[in-house]
Coordinates of C-alpha atoms in Angstrom, one line a residue:
M124 CA -30.1 104.4 105.9
A125 CA -28.1 107.1 104.0
D126 CA -30.0 109.8 105.7
F127 CA -29.4 108.3 109.1
I128 CA -25.6 108.1 108.5
E129 CA -25.5 111.6 107.2
K130 CA -27.4 112.9 110.2
H131 CA -25.2 111.2 112.8
R132 CA -21.9 111.3 110.8
K133 CA -19.9 113.2 113.4
K134 CA -20.9 110.9 116.2
M135 CA -20.2 107.8 114.1
F136 CA -16.8 109.2 113.1
W137 CA -15.7 109.6 116.8
I138 CA -17.2 106.2 117.7
I139 CA -15.1 104.6 115.0
L140 CA -12.0 106.3 116.3
V141 CA -12.7 105.1 119.9
L142 CA -13.4 101.6 118.7
S143 CA -10.2 101.7 116.7
F144 CA -8.3 102.5 119.9
V145 CA -10.1 99.8 121.9
S146 CA -9.5 97.2 119.3
I147 CA -5.8 97.8 118.9
F148 CA -5.4 98.1 122.7
A149 CA -6.8 94.6 123.2
Y150 CA -4.1 93.3 120.8
N151 CA -1.4 95.3 122.5
F152 CA -2.5 93.9 125.9
L153 CA -2.3 90.3 124.6
T154 CA 1.2 90.8 123.1
P155 CA 3.9 89.9 125.7
Y156 CA 7.5 90.8 125.6
M157 CA 9.3 88.9 122.8
S158 CA 12.5 88.7 120.8
D159 CA 14.8 91.7 121.3
D160 CA 12.5 93.2 123.9
Y161 CA 14.3 90.9 126.4
F162 CA 17.7 92.1 125.3
Y163 CA 16.8 95.8 125.8
K164 CA 14.8 95.0 128.9
I165 CA 18.0 93.5 130.4
E166 CA 20.0 96.6 129.4
V167 CA 17.6 99.2 130.8
Q168 CA 17.4 97.4 134.1
Q169 CA 21.1 98.1 134.5
A170 CA 20.5 101.9 134.1
D171 CA 20.2 103.8 137.3
S172 CA 19.2 107.1 135.7
F173 CA 17.9 108.8 132.6
F174 CA 21.5 109.8 131.8
D175 CA 22.4 106.1 131.9
L176 CA 19.8 105.4 129.2
I177 CA 21.3 108.1 127.0
K178 CA 24.8 106.6 127.5
Q179 CA 23.4 103.2 126.5
Q180 CA 21.9 104.7 123.4
Y181 CA 25.1 106.4 122.5
G182 CA 26.9 103.1 122.8
E183 CA 24.4 101.5 120.4
Y184 CA 24.8 104.5 118.0
L185 CA 28.5 103.7 117.8
S186 CA 28.2 99.9 117.6
N187 CA 24.9 98.8 116.0
S188 CA 22.3 101.4 114.8
G189 CA 21.8 105.0 113.9
R190 CA 18.1 105.1 114.7
V191 CA 18.5 107.1 117.9
I192 CA 14.9 108.2 118.1
G193 CA 13.3 104.8 117.6
Q194 CA 15.7 102.9 119.7
F195 CA 15.6 105.4 122.5
N196 CA 11.8 105.1 122.5
V197 CA 12.3 101.3 122.9
R198 CA 14.4 101.9 126.0
L199 CA 11.9 104.3 127.5
S200 CA 9.0 101.9 126.8
L201 CA 10.8 99.1 128.6
V202 CA 11.7 101.2 131.6
Y203 CA 8.0 101.5 132.6
S204 CA 5.1 99.1 132.8
K205 CA 4.0 97.3 129.7
Q206 CA 0.5 98.7 130.3
I207 CA 1.9 102.2 129.7
F208 CA 3.3 101.1 126.4
N209 CA 0.0 99.5 125.5
V210 CA -1.9 102.8 125.9
V211 CA 0.8 104.9 124.1
N212 CA 1.1 102.4 121.3
S213 CA -2.6 102.3 120.8
L214 CA -2.7 106.1 120.6
M215 CA 0.1 106.0 118.0
F216 CA -2.1 103.6 115.9
V217 CA -5.0 106.1 116.1
A218 CA -2.5 109.0 115.4
L219 CA -1.4 107.2 112.2
M220 CA -5.0 106.9 111.2
G221 CA -5.6 110.6 111.8
L222 CA -2.5 111.6 109.9
I223 CA -3.4 109.5 106.9
Y224 CA -6.9 111.0 107.1
A225 CA -5.4 114.5 107.2
N226 CA -3.5 113.9 104.0
I227 CA -6.6 112.9 102.1
K228 CA -7.9 115.9 100.3
R229 CA -11.3 116.7 98.8
K230 CA -13.2 114.5 101.3
K231 CA -16.3 115.3 103.3
K232 CA -16.1 116.7 106.8
Y233 CA -16.1 113.8 109.3
D234 CA -15.9 111.4 106.3
I235 CA -16.8 107.9 107.6
F236 CA -16.1 106.3 104.3
V237 CA -12.5 107.5 104.2
L238 CA -12.0 106.7 107.9
L239 CA -13.2 103.1 107.4
L240 CA -11.0 102.7 104.4
I241 CA -8.0 103.8 106.4
L242 CA -8.8 101.5 109.3
T243 CA -9.4 98.5 107.1
F244 CA -6.3 99.2 105.0
L245 CA -4.1 99.3 108.1
W246 CA -5.4 96.0 109.4
R247 CA -5.4 94.3 106.0
F248 CA -2.4 95.6 104.2
T249 CA 0.1 96.6 106.9
V250 CA 3.5 94.9 106.4
D251 CA 4.1 92.3 109.1
F252 CA 1.5 93.8 111.5
G253 CA 2.7 91.8 114.5
Q254 CA 6.3 93.1 114.1
T255 CA 5.6 96.7 113.1
M256 CA 2.5 97.5 115.2
L257 CA 2.6 95.4 118.3
W258 CA 6.2 94.2 119.1
I259 CA 7.8 96.9 121.2
C260 CA 11.1 97.1 119.3
G261 CA 9.3 97.1 116.0
A262 CA 6.5 99.5 116.9
C263 CA 8.8 102.1 118.3
N264 CA 10.9 102.1 115.1
Y265 CA 8.2 101.6 112.4
L266 CA 4.8 102.7 113.7
W267 CA 6.1 105.5 115.9
G268 CA 8.7 106.5 113.3
S269 CA 6.0 106.7 110.6
V270 CA 3.8 108.8 112.8
I271 CA 6.7 111.3 113.2
I272 CA 7.6 111.3 109.5
L273 CA 4.0 111.6 108.2
G274 CA 3.3 114.1 110.9
Y275 CA 6.1 116.2 109.6
V276 CA 4.8 115.9 106.0
T277 CA 1.3 116.9 107.2
F278 CA 2.8 119.9 109.1
F279 CA 4.7 121.0 106.0
R280 CA 1.6 120.7 103.8
H281 CA -0.3 122.8 106.3
L282 CA 2.4 125.5 106.3
L283 CA 2.3 125.6 102.5
G284 CA -1.5 126.2 102.6
K285 CA -1.1 129.2 104.9
A286 CA 2.3 130.5 103.6
E287 CA 0.9 133.8 102.2
R288 CA -0.8 134.6 105.5
M289 CA 2.1 133.4 107.7
K290 CA 3.5 135.6 110.5
H291 CA 6.6 135.0 112.6
Q292 CA 8.3 133.3 109.7
I293 CA 11.8 133.0 111.3
P294 CA 10.6 131.2 114.5
I295 CA 8.4 128.9 112.4
A296 CA 11.4 128.1 110.2
V297 CA 13.5 127.3 113.2
G298 CA 10.9 125.0 114.6
T299 CA 10.4 123.4 111.3
F300 CA 14.2 122.8 111.1
F301 CA 14.3 120.9 114.4
F302 CA 11.1 119.0 113.7
G303 CA 12.8 118.0 110.4
I304 CA 15.8 116.7 112.2
G305 CA 13.6 114.4 114.2
A306 CA 11.6 113.2 111.2
G307 CA 14.8 112.6 109.2
W308 CA 16.4 110.6 112.0
C309 CA 13.6 108.0 112.3
N310 CA 14.1 105.4 109.6
E311 CA 16.5 105.2 106.8
N312 CA 14.3 104.6 103.8
T313 CA 11.0 106.0 105.2
S314 CA 12.6 109.2 106.3
G315 CA 14.1 109.4 102.8
G316 CA 10.6 109.0 101.3
G317 CA 9.3 111.7 103.7
L318 CA 12.1 114.0 102.4
L319 CA 11.0 113.3 98.8
L320 CA 7.4 114.1 99.7
V321 CA 8.5 117.5 101.2
L322 CA 10.6 118.2 98.1
L323 CA 7.8 117.3 95.7
F324 CA 5.1 119.3 97.5
G325 CA 7.5 122.2 97.9
L326 CA 8.4 122.2 94.2
N327 CA 4.8 122.1 93.2
F328 CA 4.1 125.1 95.4
W329 CA 7.1 126.9 94.0
W330 CA 6.2 126.2 90.4
D331 CA 2.5 127.2 90.8
K332 CA 3.3 130.4 92.7
R333 CA 6.0 131.4 90.2
K334 CA 3.6 131.1 87.3
E335 CA 1.1 133.2 89.1
G336 CA 3.8 135.9 89.7
K337 CA 3.6 135.5 93.5
R338 CA 6.2 134.9 96.1
A339 CA 7.3 131.3 95.6
F340 CA 9.8 130.6 98.4
Y341 CA 9.6 131.0 102.2
P342 CA 12.2 130.3 104.9
F343 CA 10.3 127.3 106.4
M344 CA 10.6 125.5 103.0
G345 CA 14.4 125.6 103.1
A346 CA 14.5 124.8 106.8
A347 CA 12.2 121.8 106.2
V348 CA 14.6 120.2 103.6
L349 CA 17.7 121.1 105.5
G350 CA 16.4 119.7 108.8
M351 CA 15.4 116.4 107.3
C352 CA 18.8 116.1 105.4
C353 CA 20.6 116.7 108.7
G354 CA 18.6 114.1 110.5
L355 CA 19.1 111.6 107.7
L356 CA 22.9 112.2 107.6
G357 CA 23.1 111.9 111.4
M358 CA 21.4 108.5 111.1
I359 CA 23.1 106.9 108.1
S360 CA 26.6 108.2 109.1
A361 CA 26.5 106.4 112.4
P362 CA 29.5 104.1 113.0
G363 CA 27.0 101.4 114.1
V364 CA 25.4 101.5 110.6
R365 CA 28.7 100.8 108.9
N366 CA 29.5 98.0 111.3
R367 CA 26.1 96.4 110.9
S368 CA 26.2 96.7 107.1
L369 CA 29.6 95.0 106.9
V370 CA 28.3 92.1 108.9
K371 CA 25.1 91.7 106.9
R372 CA 26.9 92.0 103.5
E373 CA 29.1 89.0 104.3
G374 CA 28.3 86.3 101.7
E375 CA 26.4 88.6 99.4
Y376 CA 27.3 89.6 95.9
T377 CA 29.1 92.9 95.5
G378 CA 29.4 95.4 92.7
F379 CA 27.0 95.5 89.7
V380 CA 25.9 91.9 90.2
G381 CA 25.1 92.6 93.8
L382 CA 23.0 95.7 92.8
L383 CA 21.1 93.6 90.3
S384 CA 20.6 90.8 92.9
R385 CA 19.2 93.3 95.5
T386 CA 17.0 95.0 92.9
Y387 CA 15.5 91.6 92.0
K388 CA 14.9 90.8 95.7
V389 CA 13.3 94.2 96.4
S390 CA 11.1 93.8 93.4
M391 CA 9.9 90.4 94.5
S392 CA 9.2 91.7 98.0
V393 CA 7.2 94.6 96.5
R394 CA 5.2 92.1 94.5
D395 CA 4.5 89.9 97.5
L396 CA 3.7 92.7 99.9
F397 CA 1.9 95.3 97.7
F398 CA 0.4 93.6 94.7
T399 CA -3.2 94.1 95.7
L400 CA -2.5 97.8 96.5
F401 CA -0.9 98.4 93.2
V402 CA -3.9 96.8 91.4
I403 CA -6.3 99.1 93.3
L404 CA -4.1 102.1 92.5
L405 CA -3.8 101.2 88.8
I406 CA -7.6 100.8 88.5
V407 CA -8.1 104.1 90.2
L408 CA -5.6 106.0 88.1
A409 CA -7.1 104.5 84.9
L410 CA -10.5 105.8 86.0
L411 CA -9.1 109.2 86.8
V412 CA -7.6 109.3 83.3
V413 CA -10.9 108.3 81.7
Q414 CA -12.6 111.0 83.8
K415 CA -10.1 113.5 82.5
K416 CA -8.5 114.3 85.9
L417 CA -5.1 113.1 84.9
Q418 CA -4.7 114.6 81.4
G419 CA -1.9 117.1 81.3
W420 CA 1.5 117.4 83.1
R421 CA 0.1 119.9 85.6
Q422 CA -2.6 117.6 86.7
I423 CA -0.2 114.7 87.0
R424 CA 2.5 116.5 88.9
R425 CA 0.0 117.9 91.4
N426 CA -2.0 114.8 91.9
E427 CA -1.5 113.4 95.5
S428 CA -2.0 109.8 94.4
V429 CA 0.8 110.1 91.9
I430 CA 3.1 111.9 94.4
F431 CA 2.5 109.4 97.2
W432 CA 2.8 106.5 94.8
A433 CA 6.1 107.8 93.5
C434 CA 7.5 108.3 97.0
A435 CA 6.3 104.8 98.0
V436 CA 8.2 103.2 95.1
A437 CA 11.3 105.3 95.9
T438 CA 11.0 104.3 99.6
C439 CA 11.0 100.6 98.5
Y440 CA 13.9 100.8 96.0
A441 CA 16.1 102.9 98.4
L442 CA 16.5 99.5 100.1
V443 CA 18.6 98.3 97.1
I444 CA 21.6 100.1 98.4
A445 CA 21.3 98.3 101.8
P446 CA 22.0 94.7 102.7
T447 CA 19.0 92.4 102.1
P448 CA 16.2 93.9 104.2
M449 CA 13.6 92.4 106.4
N450 CA 10.0 92.8 105.2
R451 CA 9.2 95.2 108.0
A452 CA 11.6 97.7 106.3
F453 CA 8.8 98.2 103.7
F454 CA 6.3 99.4 106.4
G455 CA 6.7 103.1 105.6
A456 CA 6.3 102.5 101.8
G457 CA 3.0 100.8 102.6
V458 CA 1.7 103.8 104.6
F459 CA 2.5 106.0 101.6
L460 CA 0.7 103.6 99.3
F461 CA -2.4 103.7 101.6
V462 CA -2.5 107.5 101.1
A463 CA -2.1 107.1 97.3
C464 CA -4.9 104.5 97.0
I465 CA -7.4 106.1 99.3
Q466 CA -6.8 109.6 97.8
G467 CA -7.4 108.1 94.4
I468 CA -10.6 106.3 95.5
V469 CA -11.9 109.6 96.9
D470 CA -11.1 111.5 93.7
V471 CA -12.9 109.1 91.4
T472 CA -16.2 110.8 90.5
E473 CA -19.3 108.9 91.5
S474 CA -21.5 110.1 88.7
E475 CA -21.9 106.6 87.4
Q476 CA -23.8 104.2 89.7
V477 CA -21.5 101.3 89.0
I478 CA -18.5 103.3 90.3
R479 CA -20.4 104.4 93.4
A480 CA -21.4 100.8 94.0
A481 CA -17.8 99.6 93.6
K482 CA -16.4 102.1 96.1
Y483 CA -18.9 101.3 98.8
S484 CA -18.7 97.6 98.1
L485 CA -15.0 97.7 98.6
V486 CA -15.2 99.3 102.1
S487 CA -18.1 97.0 103.0
V488 CA -16.1 93.9 102.0
L489 CA -13.0 95.1 103.9
C490 CA -15.1 95.8 107.0
L491 CA -16.7 92.3 106.9
W492 CA -13.2 90.8 106.5
L493 CA -11.9 92.8 109.4
C494 CA -14.7 91.6 111.8
F495 CA -14.0 87.9 111.2
T496 CA -10.2 88.3 111.1
Y497 CA -10.1 90.4 114.2
L498 CA -12.2 88.0 116.3
E499 CA -10.2 84.9 115.1
N500 CA -6.9 86.4 115.9
L501 CA -8.0 88.0 119.1
V502 CA -8.6 84.4 120.3
N503 CA -5.2 83.3 118.9
L504 CA -3.4 86.1 120.7
A505 CA -5.2 85.2 123.9
R506 CA -4.1 81.6 123.6
I507 CA -0.5 82.7 123.0
Y508 CA -0.7 85.1 125.9
R509 CA -1.9 82.3 128.2
E510 CA 0.8 79.8 127.1
E511 CA 3.5 82.4 127.5
N512 CA 2.3 83.3 131.0
E513 CA 2.3 79.6 131.8
R514 CA 6.0 79.4 130.8
I515 CA 6.9 82.4 132.8
T516 CA 5.2 80.9 135.8
I517 CA 7.3 77.8 135.4
L518 CA 10.4 79.9 135.2
R519 CA 9.6 81.9 138.3
E520 CA 8.8 78.8 140.3
E521 CA 12.1 77.2 139.3
K522 CA 13.9 80.3 140.4
A523 CA 12.1 80.4 143.7
D524 CA 12.9 76.7 144.3
V525 CA 16.0 76.6 146.5
N526 CA 16.4 72.9 145.7
G527 CA 16.0 73.3 142.0
D528 CA 18.9 72.5 139.6
G529 CA 18.2 75.6 137.3
I530 CA 17.5 73.4 134.3
V531 CA 14.1 74.0 132.8
V532 CA 12.4 72.4 129.9
L533 CA 9.5 74.5 128.5
P534 CA 6.8 73.8 126.0
K535 CA 7.0 75.5 122.6
L536 CA 4.0 77.5 121.5
R537 CA 1.4 75.5 119.6
E538 CA 1.8 76.0 115.9
A539 CA -2.0 76.2 115.4
F540 CA -2.0 79.6 117.2
E541 CA 0.5 81.2 114.8
N542 CA -1.0 84.3 113.0
P543 CA 0.2 87.5 111.3
Y544 CA -0.6 89.6 114.3
S545 CA 2.0 88.0 116.5
N546 CA 5.7 87.7 116.2
M547 CA 6.0 85.1 119.0
H548 CA 6.3 82.0 116.9
A549 CA 9.1 83.6 114.8
S550 CA 11.1 84.2 118.0
D551 CA 10.0 81.1 120.0
L552 CA 12.3 79.2 122.3
D553 CA 14.3 76.3 120.8
E554 CA 15.4 72.9 121.9
D555 CA 19.0 74.1 121.7
N556 CA 19.7 75.7 125.1
G557 CA 22.3 77.9 123.4
Y558 CA 19.8 79.5 121.0
W559 CA 19.8 83.3 121.2
I560 CA 16.2 83.8 122.6
N561 CA 16.8 81.0 125.2
L562 CA 19.8 82.9 126.4
F563 CA 17.8 86.1 126.8
Y564 CA 15.2 84.2 128.9
E565 CA 17.9 82.7 131.0
V566 CA 19.4 86.1 131.9
Y567 CA 16.2 87.9 132.3
Y568 CA 14.5 85.3 134.5
D569 CA 17.8 84.3 136.2
V570 CA 17.5 80.6 135.4
G571 CA 20.6 78.5 134.6
N572 CA 19.5 76.5 131.5
I573 CA 16.4 76.7 129.3
S574 CA 15.4 74.5 126.4
A575 CA 12.0 74.0 124.7
I576 CA 10.3 71.0 123.1
P577 CA 7.0 70.7 121.1
R578 CA 3.9 71.0 123.3
D579 CA 2.7 67.4 122.7
E580 CA 6.0 66.0 123.9
W581 CA 6.1 68.3 126.9
D582 CA 2.6 67.3 128.0
E583 CA 3.6 63.6 127.8
I584 CA 6.7 64.1 129.9
Y585 CA 5.9 67.0 132.2
G586 CA 2.1 67.5 132.0
E587 CA -0.4 66.8 134.7
G588 CA -1.0 63.3 133.4
A589 CA 2.7 62.4 133.2
E590 CA 4.1 59.9 135.6

């Protein structure tokens, strides 16, 4: 079996990537518009040109959010067919896999073991998968943003590797600066974590080259840090960020007590979201210490697992200075932890049979879990998709009925279909016709009044068997 895998490793590597695209595309296809998608869809329909979209985004920058890149991608995604977004978003998922893979060092060429670890870690440990990977507003800010940020870190590490042979240093520095602005303007805490990664890798390079008596600083290194700082400042200094922070802080503790309160909440979130990953990482680091790969300061400061772990922790605790965050704000920290864990697993020497067995057992168990979980939730997503299409059909029929009174009662989604790969239940319609999502539906589908009741009640009153 091992010989067969080794012989066909390249083909299997690309087959896994293609299957990864197909699998996430199916989930994207079965994810309808939801939550804030409707709000932005209503807005972009009012735009007559690309310049109108820019004006809308500028208005949001002044009033609500500094995430210009992510939010503008939301608007672009909602201008065109959902099917275009499904393809692009699936490519972004595969791109994130590729970038994590590129940041894992000392692996084999076309390493199937590493690729399967990345794939299963993304499906198993991603924070709020339905919100951060599939929901349009969430994916454009978190998945796409993390692709840009990790892409920038990967690009920077590549430049460090070829710094001594680099030609055209000034043009490269200029390009690095503008790329850095984009990476710094994606997400408040994740962009900050990306900046810290750039600083740590840059400092390690500077330290090592200085000890060797070689040139230790290049223009692109300064441009990288400066570009990300400019992007971060442009985002966090937005008037909309201040407005939103003031609203969210209402009712919260302030001063030192508030800082302690938010630190506690972030710590509990880290425990709930990443406990398993921290256990894996601690075991791996302990094995690396035993195998004498983490002995002195030089080994520790240059170890990629340590660097990405430190940046993941910093990315989490940067949220202490913000109002109480949603779980999805920890998405980028999770990506950094994936790199830390997988790099550590790769670095653990397989000289002992029990370690080799443990490594391959881990990926085997995760693959088995993914097969069953994927199938179960594919069916759940299909059921949600069917029920949502049924509700939309009812709304369109009501709108087309010239004798209708514009008052529509819809069934809520069945609670049995709720799953972590969909955000539909968290933003489902409510019995209160003044509920925020009800109002979005009313405006978008041009219906006067919408309320929703549990499915069983709706079937009794309005179903086929109702009198």
